Amino acid sequence: MNDERLVGGLTIRRLTGSDLKRHIGALAELRIVVFRDFPYLYDGHVDYESNYLQTYVNSRDSVLIAAFDGERIVGASTGLPLEHETDNIVAPFKRFGFDIGSVFYFGESVLLRHYRGRGIGVAFFEERESWARTLGRFSFASFCGVIRPANHPRRPDDFVPLDSFWRRRGYHPVDGMEAVFRWRDLDESDQSDKRMRFWMRSLNNNV
């Protein structure tokens, strides 16, 4: 454990190295629970998740920001140097002419529903940005979000996209910069392609 602070009644801890590795299982379980909801509708499995998350274990400069209610992790977000990410994530940055070594890439932000609305999402961004700046070699932070049609049959009536929240944090979509991910939606019998849009901000200024 490197740092911690209290936000919305939860303890926010910045975890790296062996501390990050020790909590990978909890992150995998959170991803499965939270990503079942719209817009991801992800039908996940622990074995696949644990294998996928080894990318963060293997990256020396990766970070896990975890929200604890007592000793239980109820939310988490991740980040790592873009150069350590998978090819389908790195390729769009190359096509758009970015210096791969200058980008710190954010993975998921997942938080159990009961704990939302307390400022935890803001803390997740602040902590990952702070870590990227601490490393001293990154000019940009980036992440991607799934693109779903407004008339998607499983879109809840009360669904509010996160676009406005991301913009308030200083992020903007990069026009035309997308990647394709594959996973199985809850109502699908097999995996299908999902379009993901990239968002970016400069790390050289504060919001």
Tab-separated table of N, CA and C in Angstrom, residues 34-162:
chain	number	residue	atom	x	y	z
A	34	VAL	N	-20.242	-5.497	-11.881
A	34	VAL	CA	-20.594	-4.159	-12.357
A	34	VAL	C	-20.814	-4.137	-13.863
A	35	PHE	N	-20.003	-4.866	-14.618
A	35	PHE	CA	-20.117	-4.836	-16.068
A	35	PHE	C	-21.283	-5.656	-16.615
A	36	ARG	N	-22.037	-6.318	-15.752
A	36	ARG	CA	-23.279	-6.950	-16.200
A	36	ARG	C	-24.336	-5.903	-16.539
A	37	ASP	N	-24.223	-4.728	-15.926
A	37	ASP	CA	-25.193	-3.663	-16.154
A	37	ASP	C	-24.948	-2.987	-17.501
A	38	PHE	N	-25.983	-2.330	-18.028
A	38	PHE	CA	-25.851	-1.506	-19.217
A	38	PHE	C	-24.884	-0.355	-18.902
A	39	PRO	N	-23.986	0.024	-19.814
A	39	PRO	CA	-23.980	-0.312	-21.232
A	39	PRO	C	-23.113	-1.519	-21.627
A	40	TYR	N	-22.437	-2.168	-20.674
A	40	TYR	CA	-21.519	-3.245	-21.072
A	40	TYR	C	-22.217	-4.586	-21.234
A	41	LEU	N	-23.171	-4.913	-20.346
A	41	LEU	CA	-23.945	-6.155	-20.464
A	41	LEU	C	-23.041	-7.368	-20.584
A	42	TYR	N	-21.940	-7.330	-19.855
A	42	TYR	CA	-20.852	-8.299	-20.015
A	42	TYR	C	-21.118	-9.576	-19.225
A	43	ASP	N	-21.077	-10.703	-19.920
A	43	ASP	CA	-21.239	-12.010	-19.290
A	43	ASP	C	-19.851	-12.553	-18.970
A	44	GLY	N	-19.323	-12.180	-17.805
A	44	GLY	CA	-17.935	-12.474	-17.486
A	44	GLY	C	-17.743	-13.703	-16.625
A	45	HIS	N	-16.488	-14.165	-16.560
A	45	HIS	CA	-16.118	-15.343	-15.781
A	45	HIS	C	-14.797	-15.080	-15.073
A	46	VAL	N	-14.679	-15.554	-13.844
A	46	VAL	CA	-13.529	-15.250	-12.996
A	46	VAL	C	-12.221	-15.711	-13.629
A	47	ASP	N	-12.192	-16.893	-14.199
A	47	ASP	CA	-10.941	-17.404	-14.772
A	47	ASP	C	-10.434	-16.502	-15.888
A	48	TYR	N	-11.342	-16.093	-16.786
A	48	TYR	CA	-10.944	-15.200	-17.874
A	48	TYR	C	-10.461	-13.870	-17.313
A	49	GLU	N	-11.215	-13.324	-16.345
A	49	GLU	CA	-10.865	-12.036	-15.765
A	49	GLU	C	-9.482	-12.060	-15.120
A	50	SER	N	-9.233	-13.083	-14.337
A	50	SER	CA	-7.946	-13.172	-13.644
A	50	SER	C	-6.792	-13.240	-14.633
A	51	ASN	N	-6.995	-13.951	-15.748
A	51	ASN	CA	-5.967	-14.035	-16.784
A	51	ASN	C	-5.781	-12.683	-17.480
A	52	TYR	N	-6.897	-12.020	-17.816
A	52	TYR	CA	-6.848	-10.714	-18.466
A	52	TYR	C	-6.110	-9.691	-17.598
A	53	LEU	N	-6.365	-9.735	-16.297
A	53	LEU	CA	-5.797	-8.740	-15.387
A	53	LEU	C	-4.319	-8.968	-15.091
A	54	GLN	N	-3.751	-10.068	-15.583
A	54	GLN	CA	-2.316	-10.277	-15.419
A	54	GLN	C	-1.507	-9.192	-16.117
A	55	THR	N	-2.117	-8.506	-17.089
A	55	THR	CA	-1.447	-7.385	-17.745
A	55	THR	C	-0.993	-6.362	-16.713
A	56	TYR	N	-1.825	-6.122	-15.708
A	56	TYR	CA	-1.490	-5.152	-14.669
A	56	TYR	C	-0.458	-5.700	-13.701
A	57	VAL	N	-0.529	-6.990	-13.440
A	57	VAL	CA	0.461	-7.625	-12.571
A	57	VAL	C	1.842	-7.551	-13.205
A	58	ASN	N	1.897	-7.727	-14.518
A	58	ASN	CA	3.170	-7.788	-15.234
A	58	ASN	C	3.775	-6.420	-15.533
A	59	SER	N	2.995	-5.355	-15.387
A	59	SER	CA	3.486	-4.008	-15.686
A	59	SER	C	4.054	-3.380	-14.417
A	60	ARG	N	5.315	-3.006	-14.449
A	60	ARG	CA	5.981	-2.455	-13.263
A	60	ARG	C	5.320	-1.176	-12.766
A	61	ASP	N	4.796	-0.366	-13.686
A	61	ASP	CA	4.262	0.939	-13.308
A	61	ASP	C	2.740	0.988	-13.281
A	62	SER	N	2.080	-0.167	-13.234
A	62	SER	CA	0.623	-0.183	-13.157
A	62	SER	C	0.153	0.226	-11.771
A	63	VAL	N	-1.122	0.608	-11.674
A	63	VAL	CA	-1.687	1.038	-10.398
A	63	VAL	C	-3.121	0.541	-10.279
A	64	LEU	N	-3.499	0.205	-9.064
A	64	LEU	CA	-4.873	-0.149	-8.731
A	64	LEU	C	-5.326	0.807	-7.640
A	65	ILE	N	-6.386	1.560	-7.920
A	65	ILE	CA	-6.986	2.425	-6.919
A	65	ILE	C	-8.205	1.686	-6.376
A	66	ALA	N	-8.178	1.335	-5.104
A	66	ALA	CA	-9.236	0.515	-4.521
A	66	ALA	C	-10.003	1.294	-3.467
A	67	ALA	N	-11.325	1.119	-3.458
A	67	ALA	CA	-12.201	1.724	-2.454
A	67	ALA	C	-12.609	0.635	-1.469
A	68	PHE	N	-12.285	0.819	-0.211
A	68	PHE	CA	-12.556	-0.167	0.825
A	68	PHE	C	-13.671	0.304	1.747
A	69	ASP	N	-14.614	-0.591	2.024
A	69	ASP	CA	-15.571	-0.426	3.106
A	69	ASP	C	-15.120	-1.396	4.188
A	70	GLY	N	-14.418	-0.904	5.165
A	70	GLY	CA	-13.750	-1.791	6.110
A	70	GLY	C	-12.620	-2.513	5.395
A	71	GLU	N	-12.656	-3.835	5.389
A	71	GLU	CA	-11.640	-4.630	4.702
A	71	GLU	C	-12.117	-5.142	3.352
A	72	ARG	N	-13.324	-4.757	2.951
A	72	ARG	CA	-13.912	-5.237	1.696
A	72	ARG	C	-13.715	-4.221	0.586
A	73	ILE	N	-13.221	-4.659	-0.560
A	73	ILE	CA	-13.111	-3.795	-1.727
A	73	ILE	C	-14.482	-3.703	-2.402
A	74	VAL	N	-15.004	-2.482	-2.512
A	74	VAL	CA	-16.325	-2.280	-3.117
A	74	VAL	C	-16.229	-1.493	-4.416
A	75	GLY	N	-15.031	-1.050	-4.770
A	75	GLY	CA	-14.826	-0.328	-6.013
A	75	GLY	C	-13.348	-0.307	-6.351
A	76	ALA	N	-13.041	-0.162	-7.634
A	76	ALA	CA	-11.636	-0.179	-8.048
A	76	ALA	C	-11.487	0.433	-9.431
A	77	SER	N	-10.305	0.965	-9.688
A	77	SER	CA	-9.951	1.446	-11.019
A	77	SER	C	-8.477	1.167	-11.253
A	78	THR	N	-8.092	1.057	-12.514
A	78	THR	CA	-6.731	0.659	-12.840
A	78	THR	C	-6.117	1.584	-13.885
A	79	GLY	N	-4.799	1.524	-13.980
A	79	GLY	CA	-4.083	2.260	-15.007
A	79	GLY	C	-2.701	1.670	-15.194
A	80	LEU	N	-2.140	1.878	-16.381
A	80	LEU	CA	-0.794	1.396	-16.685
A	80	LEU	C	-0.269	2.131	-17.916
A	81	PRO	N	1.046	2.104	-18.147
A	81	PRO	CA	1.580	2.716	-19.363
A	81	PRO	C	0.952	2.072	-20.609
A	82	LEU	N	0.553	2.889	-21.557
A	82	LEU	CA	-0.077	2.379	-22.767
A	82	LEU	C	0.784	1.331	-23.459
A	83	GLU	N	2.098	1.498	-23.407
A	83	GLU	CA	2.998	0.574	-24.085
A	83	GLU	C	2.894	-0.847	-23.548
A	84	HIS	N	2.309	-1.024	-22.362
A	84	HIS	CA	2.140	-2.347	-21.778
A	84	HIS	C	0.769	-2.945	-22.065
A	85	GLU	N	-0.082	-2.193	-22.774
A	85	GLU	CA	-1.424	-2.684	-23.075
A	85	GLU	C	-1.414	-3.642	-24.271
A	86	THR	N	-2.578	-4.232	-24.524
A	86	THR	CA	-2.731	-5.190	-25.618
A	86	THR	C	-2.715	-4.474	-26.967
A	87	ASP	N	-2.434	-5.218	-28.025
A	87	ASP	CA	-2.257	-4.622	-29.355
A	87	ASP	C	-3.500	-3.895	-29.849
A	88	ASN	N	-4.698	-4.421	-29.537
A	88	ASN	CA	-5.906	-3.782	-30.070
A	88	ASN	C	-6.157	-2.420	-29.429
A	89	ILE	N	-5.582	-2.178	-28.251
A	89	ILE	CA	-5.691	-0.866	-27.618
A	89	ILE	C	-4.594	0.061	-28.116
A	90	VAL	N	-3.397	-0.452	-28.284
A	90	VAL	CA	-2.267	0.380	-28.712
A	90	VAL	C	-2.399	0.813	-30.169
A	91	ALA	N	-2.925	-0.052	-31.024
A	91	ALA	CA	-2.954	0.213	-32.471
A	91	ALA	C	-3.628	1.527	-32.849
A	92	PRO	N	-4.800	1.889	-32.279
A	92	PRO	CA	-5.419	3.164	-32.673
A	92	PRO	C	-4.542	4.374	-32.369
A	93	PHE	N	-3.781	4.343	-31.278
A	93	PHE	CA	-2.890	5.454	-30.951
A	93	PHE	C	-1.780	5.569	-31.994
A	94	LYS	N	-1.277	4.433	-32.443
A	94	LYS	CA	-0.260	4.462	-33.490
A	94	LYS	C	-0.830	5.046	-34.780
A	95	ARG	N	-2.055	4.625	-35.134
A	95	ARG	CA	-2.675	5.134	-36.365
A	95	ARG	C	-2.865	6.642	-36.321
A	96	PHE	N	-3.129	7.174	-35.133
A	96	PHE	CA	-3.367	8.604	-34.992
A	96	PHE	C	-2.097	9.383	-34.693
A	97	GLY	N	-0.962	8.704	-34.707
A	97	GLY	CA	0.315	9.382	-34.613
A	97	GLY	C	0.769	9.766	-33.215
A	98	PHE	N	0.189	9.173	-32.187
A	98	PHE	CA	0.609	9.488	-30.821
A	98	PHE	C	1.907	8.769	-30.469
A	99	ASP	N	2.693	9.426	-29.637
A	99	ASP	CA	3.866	8.784	-29.054
A	99	ASP	C	3.373	7.834	-27.977
A	100	ILE	N	3.481	6.533	-28.191
A	100	ILE	CA	2.929	5.532	-27.276
A	100	ILE	C	3.510	5.695	-25.872
A	101	GLY	N	4.769	6.052	-25.787
A	101	GLY	CA	5.415	6.195	-24.498
A	101	GLY	C	4.960	7.387	-23.682
A	102	SER	N	4.156	8.270	-24.288
A	102	SER	CA	3.716	9.475	-23.594
A	102	SER	C	2.313	9.348	-23.003
A	103	VAL	N	1.684	8.176	-23.184
A	103	VAL	CA	0.278	8.007	-22.782
A	103	VAL	C	0.166	7.020	-21.620
A	104	PHE	N	-0.547	7.432	-20.577
A	104	PHE	CA	-0.891	6.537	-19.478
A	104	PHE	C	-2.342	6.134	-19.677
A	105	TYR	N	-2.595	4.830	-19.697
A	105	TYR	CA	-3.908	4.318	-20.091
A	105	TYR	C	-4.698	3.827	-18.881
A	106	PHE	N	-5.951	4.264	-18.799
A	106	PHE	CA	-6.840	3.863	-17.721
A	106	PHE	C	-7.690	2.671	-18.151
A	107	GLY	N	-7.734	1.645	-17.313
A	107	GLY	CA	-8.629	0.516	-17.540
A	107	GLY	C	-10.001	0.824	-16.970
A	108	GLU	N	-10.560	-0.131	-16.264
A	108	GLU	CA	-11.907	0.015	-15.755
A	108	GLU	C	-11.999	0.929	-14.538
A	109	SER	N	-13.192	1.465	-14.319
A	109	SER	CA	-13.592	2.028	-13.033
A	109	SER	C	-14.896	1.340	-12.668
A	110	VAL	N	-14.884	0.580	-11.600
A	110	VAL	CA	-16.065	-0.188	-11.205
A	110	VAL	C	-16.365	0.081	-9.738
A	111	LEU	N	-17.640	0.289	-9.447
A	111	LEU	CA	-18.069	0.602	-8.091
A	111	LEU	C	-19.461	0.021	-7.881
A	112	LEU	N	-19.643	-0.706	-6.798
A	112	LEU	CA	-20.945	-1.286	-6.508
A	112	LEU	C	-21.992	-0.178	-6.375
A	113	ARG	N	-23.193	-0.464	-6.844
A	113	ARG	CA	-24.246	0.551	-6.963
A	113	ARG	C	-24.516	1.290	-5.646
A	114	HIS	N	-24.519	0.589	-4.548
A	114	HIS	CA	-24.859	1.172	-3.245
A	114	HIS	C	-23.910	2.305	-2.848
A	115	TYR	N	-22.701	2.308	-3.403
A	115	TYR	CA	-21.676	3.267	-2.992
A	115	TYR	C	-21.513	4.430	-3.969
A	116	ARG	N	-22.355	4.504	-4.973
A	116	ARG	CA	-22.223	5.570	-5.958
A	116	ARG	C	-22.801	6.887	-5.438
A	117	GLY	N	-22.358	7.984	-6.058
A	117	GLY	CA	-22.833	9.299	-5.655
A	117	GLY	C	-22.100	9.884	-4.466
A	118	ARG	N	-20.950	9.332	-4.102
A	118	ARG	CA	-20.184	9.819	-2.955
A	118	ARG	C	-18.864	10.486	-3.353
A	119	GLY	N	-18.629	10.636	-4.630
A	119	GLY	CA	-17.372	11.235	-5.072
A	119	GLY	C	-16.255	10.233	-5.317
A	120	ILE	N	-16.584	8.939	-5.288
A	120	ILE	CA	-15.557	7.918	-5.473
A	120	ILE	C	-15.024	7.930	-6.902
A	121	GLY	N	-15.916	8.134	-7.881
A	121	GLY	CA	-15.484	8.172	-9.277
A	121	GLY	C	-14.482	9.276	-9.542
A	122	VAL	N	-14.709	10.451	-8.935
A	122	VAL	CA	-13.762	11.560	-9.068
A	122	VAL	C	-12.422	11.168	-8.453
A	123	ALA	N	-12.473	10.536	-7.280
A	123	ALA	CA	-11.233	10.119	-6.616
A	123	ALA	C	-10.462	9.123	-7.467
A	124	PHE	N	-11.170	8.223	-8.145
A	124	PHE	CA	-10.495	7.255	-9.016
A	124	PHE	C	-9.690	7.975	-10.094
A	125	PHE	N	-10.285	8.987	-10.710
A	125	PHE	CA	-9.559	9.737	-11.733
A	125	PHE	C	-8.404	10.526	-11.123
A	126	GLU	N	-8.651	11.192	-10.021
A	126	GLU	CA	-7.599	11.993	-9.396
A	126	GLU	C	-6.390	11.145	-9.022
A	127	GLU	N	-6.638	9.987	-8.444
A	127	GLU	CA	-5.540	9.142	-7.989
A	127	GLU	C	-4.741	8.566	-9.158
A	128	ARG	N	-5.420	8.162	-10.220
A	128	ARG	CA	-4.696	7.615	-11.378
A	128	ARG	C	-3.896	8.701	-12.079
A	129	GLU	N	-4.485	9.890	-12.208
A	129	GLU	CA	-3.755	11.001	-12.818
A	129	GLU	C	-2.543	11.370	-11.973
A	130	SER	N	-2.721	11.389	-10.653
A	130	SER	CA	-1.607	11.707	-9.755
A	130	SER	C	-0.481	10.694	-9.897
A	131	TRP	N	-0.832	9.414	-9.995
A	131	TRP	CA	0.181	8.372	-10.166
A	131	TRP	C	0.926	8.553	-11.486
A	132	ALA	N	0.183	8.831	-12.560
A	132	ALA	CA	0.817	9.023	-13.865
A	132	ALA	C	1.785	10.205	-13.831
A	133	ARG	N	1.387	11.289	-13.168
A	133	ARG	CA	2.278	12.438	-13.061
A	133	ARG	C	3.507	12.105	-12.220
A	134	THR	N	3.314	11.307	-11.182
A	134	THR	CA	4.432	10.918	-10.320
A	134	THR	C	5.501	10.164	-11.116
A	135	LEU	N	5.059	9.361	-12.080
A	135	LEU	CA	6.006	8.585	-12.886
A	135	LEU	C	6.857	9.499	-13.772
A	136	GLY	N	6.336	10.681	-14.105
A	136	GLY	CA	7.153	11.729	-14.691
A	136	GLY	C	7.436	11.657	-16.173
A	137	ARG	N	6.808	10.739	-16.896
A	137	ARG	CA	7.122	10.648	-18.329
A	137	ARG	C	5.885	10.643	-19.226
A	138	PHE	N	4.726	10.953	-18.678
A	138	PHE	CA	3.490	10.876	-19.447
A	138	PHE	C	2.880	12.258	-19.650
A	139	SER	N	2.454	12.516	-20.885
A	139	SER	CA	1.834	13.793	-21.237
A	139	SER	C	0.319	13.690	-21.333
A	140	PHE	N	-0.188	12.466	-21.522
A	140	PHE	CA	-1.616	12.273	-21.720
A	140	PHE	C	-2.141	11.115	-20.884
A	141	ALA	N	-3.427	11.221	-20.524
A	141	ALA	CA	-4.165	10.098	-19.949
A	141	ALA	C	-5.299	9.772	-20.906
A	142	SER	N	-5.627	8.496	-21.011
A	142	SER	CA	-6.661	8.083	-21.952
A	142	SER	C	-7.393	6.856	-21.431
A	143	PHE	N	-8.603	6.678	-21.925
A	143	PHE	CA	-9.386	5.476	-21.654
A	143	PHE	C	-10.375	5.323	-22.799
A	144	CYS	N	-11.124	4.246	-22.821
A	144	CYS	CA	-12.159	4.089	-23.848
A	144	CYS	C	-13.462	3.626	-23.212
A	145	GLY	N	-14.558	3.931	-23.879
A	145	GLY	CA	-15.891	3.542	-23.420
A	145	GLY	C	-16.678	2.942	-24.552
A	146	VAL	N	-17.562	2.009	-24.217
A	146	VAL	CA	-18.333	1.305	-25.239
A	146	VAL	C	-19.357	2.242	-25.881
A	147	ILE	N	-19.596	2.040	-27.161
A	147	ILE	CA	-20.593	2.801	-27.904
A	147	ILE	C	-21.843	1.937	-28.050
A	148	ARG	N	-22.948	2.390	-27.495
A	148	ARG	CA	-24.226	1.689	-27.625
A	148	ARG	C	-25.251	2.635	-28.252
A	149	PRO	N	-26.134	2.125	-29.110
A	149	PRO	CA	-27.151	2.993	-29.718
A	149	PRO	C	-28.145	3.494	-28.673
A	150	ALA	N	-28.672	4.693	-28.906
A	150	ALA	CA	-29.624	5.283	-27.959
A	150	ALA	C	-30.882	4.449	-27.813
A	151	ASN	N	-31.215	3.676	-28.851
A	151	ASN	CA	-32.431	2.857	-28.810
A	151	ASN	C	-32.140	1.393	-28.479
A	152	HIS	N	-31.018	1.128	-27.830
A	152	HIS	CA	-30.685	-0.252	-27.470
A	152	HIS	C	-31.808	-0.843	-26.610
A	153	PRO	N	-32.262	-2.056	-26.916
A	153	PRO	CA	-33.406	-2.628	-26.204
A	153	PRO	C	-33.191	-2.843	-24.711
A	154	ARG	N	-31.951	-2.911	-24.262
A	154	ARG	CA	-31.693	-3.134	-22.850
A	154	ARG	C	-31.232	-1.865	-22.128
A	155	ARG	N	-31.364	-0.738	-22.783
A	155	ARG	CA	-31.002	0.531	-22.156
A	155	ARG	C	-32.070	0.911	-21.128
A	156	PRO	N	-31.715	1.050	-19.858
A	156	PRO	CA	-32.705	1.428	-18.831
A	156	PRO	C	-33.231	2.838	-19.060
A	157	ASP	N	-34.468	3.077	-18.659
A	157	ASP	CA	-35.070	4.396	-18.829
A	157	ASP	C	-34.313	5.465	-18.058
A	158	ASP	N	-33.697	5.085	-16.938
A	158	ASP	CA	-33.005	6.061	-16.104
A	158	ASP	C	-31.496	6.102	-16.355
A	159	PHE	N	-31.047	5.487	-17.450
A	159	PHE	CA	-29.612	5.458	-17.733
A	159	PHE	C	-29.099	6.849	-18.076
A	160	VAL	N	-27.991	7.237	-17.436
A	160	VAL	CA	-27.347	8.526	-17.706
A	160	VAL	C	-25.918	8.254	-18.189
A	161	PRO	N	-25.595	8.561	-19.434
A	161	PRO	CA	-24.225	8.351	-19.933
A	161	PRO	C	-23.227	9.145	-19.105
A	162	LEU	N	-21.999	8.665	-19.086
A	162	LEU	CA	-20.952	9.312	-18.292
A	162	LEU	C	-20.213	10.416	-19.048
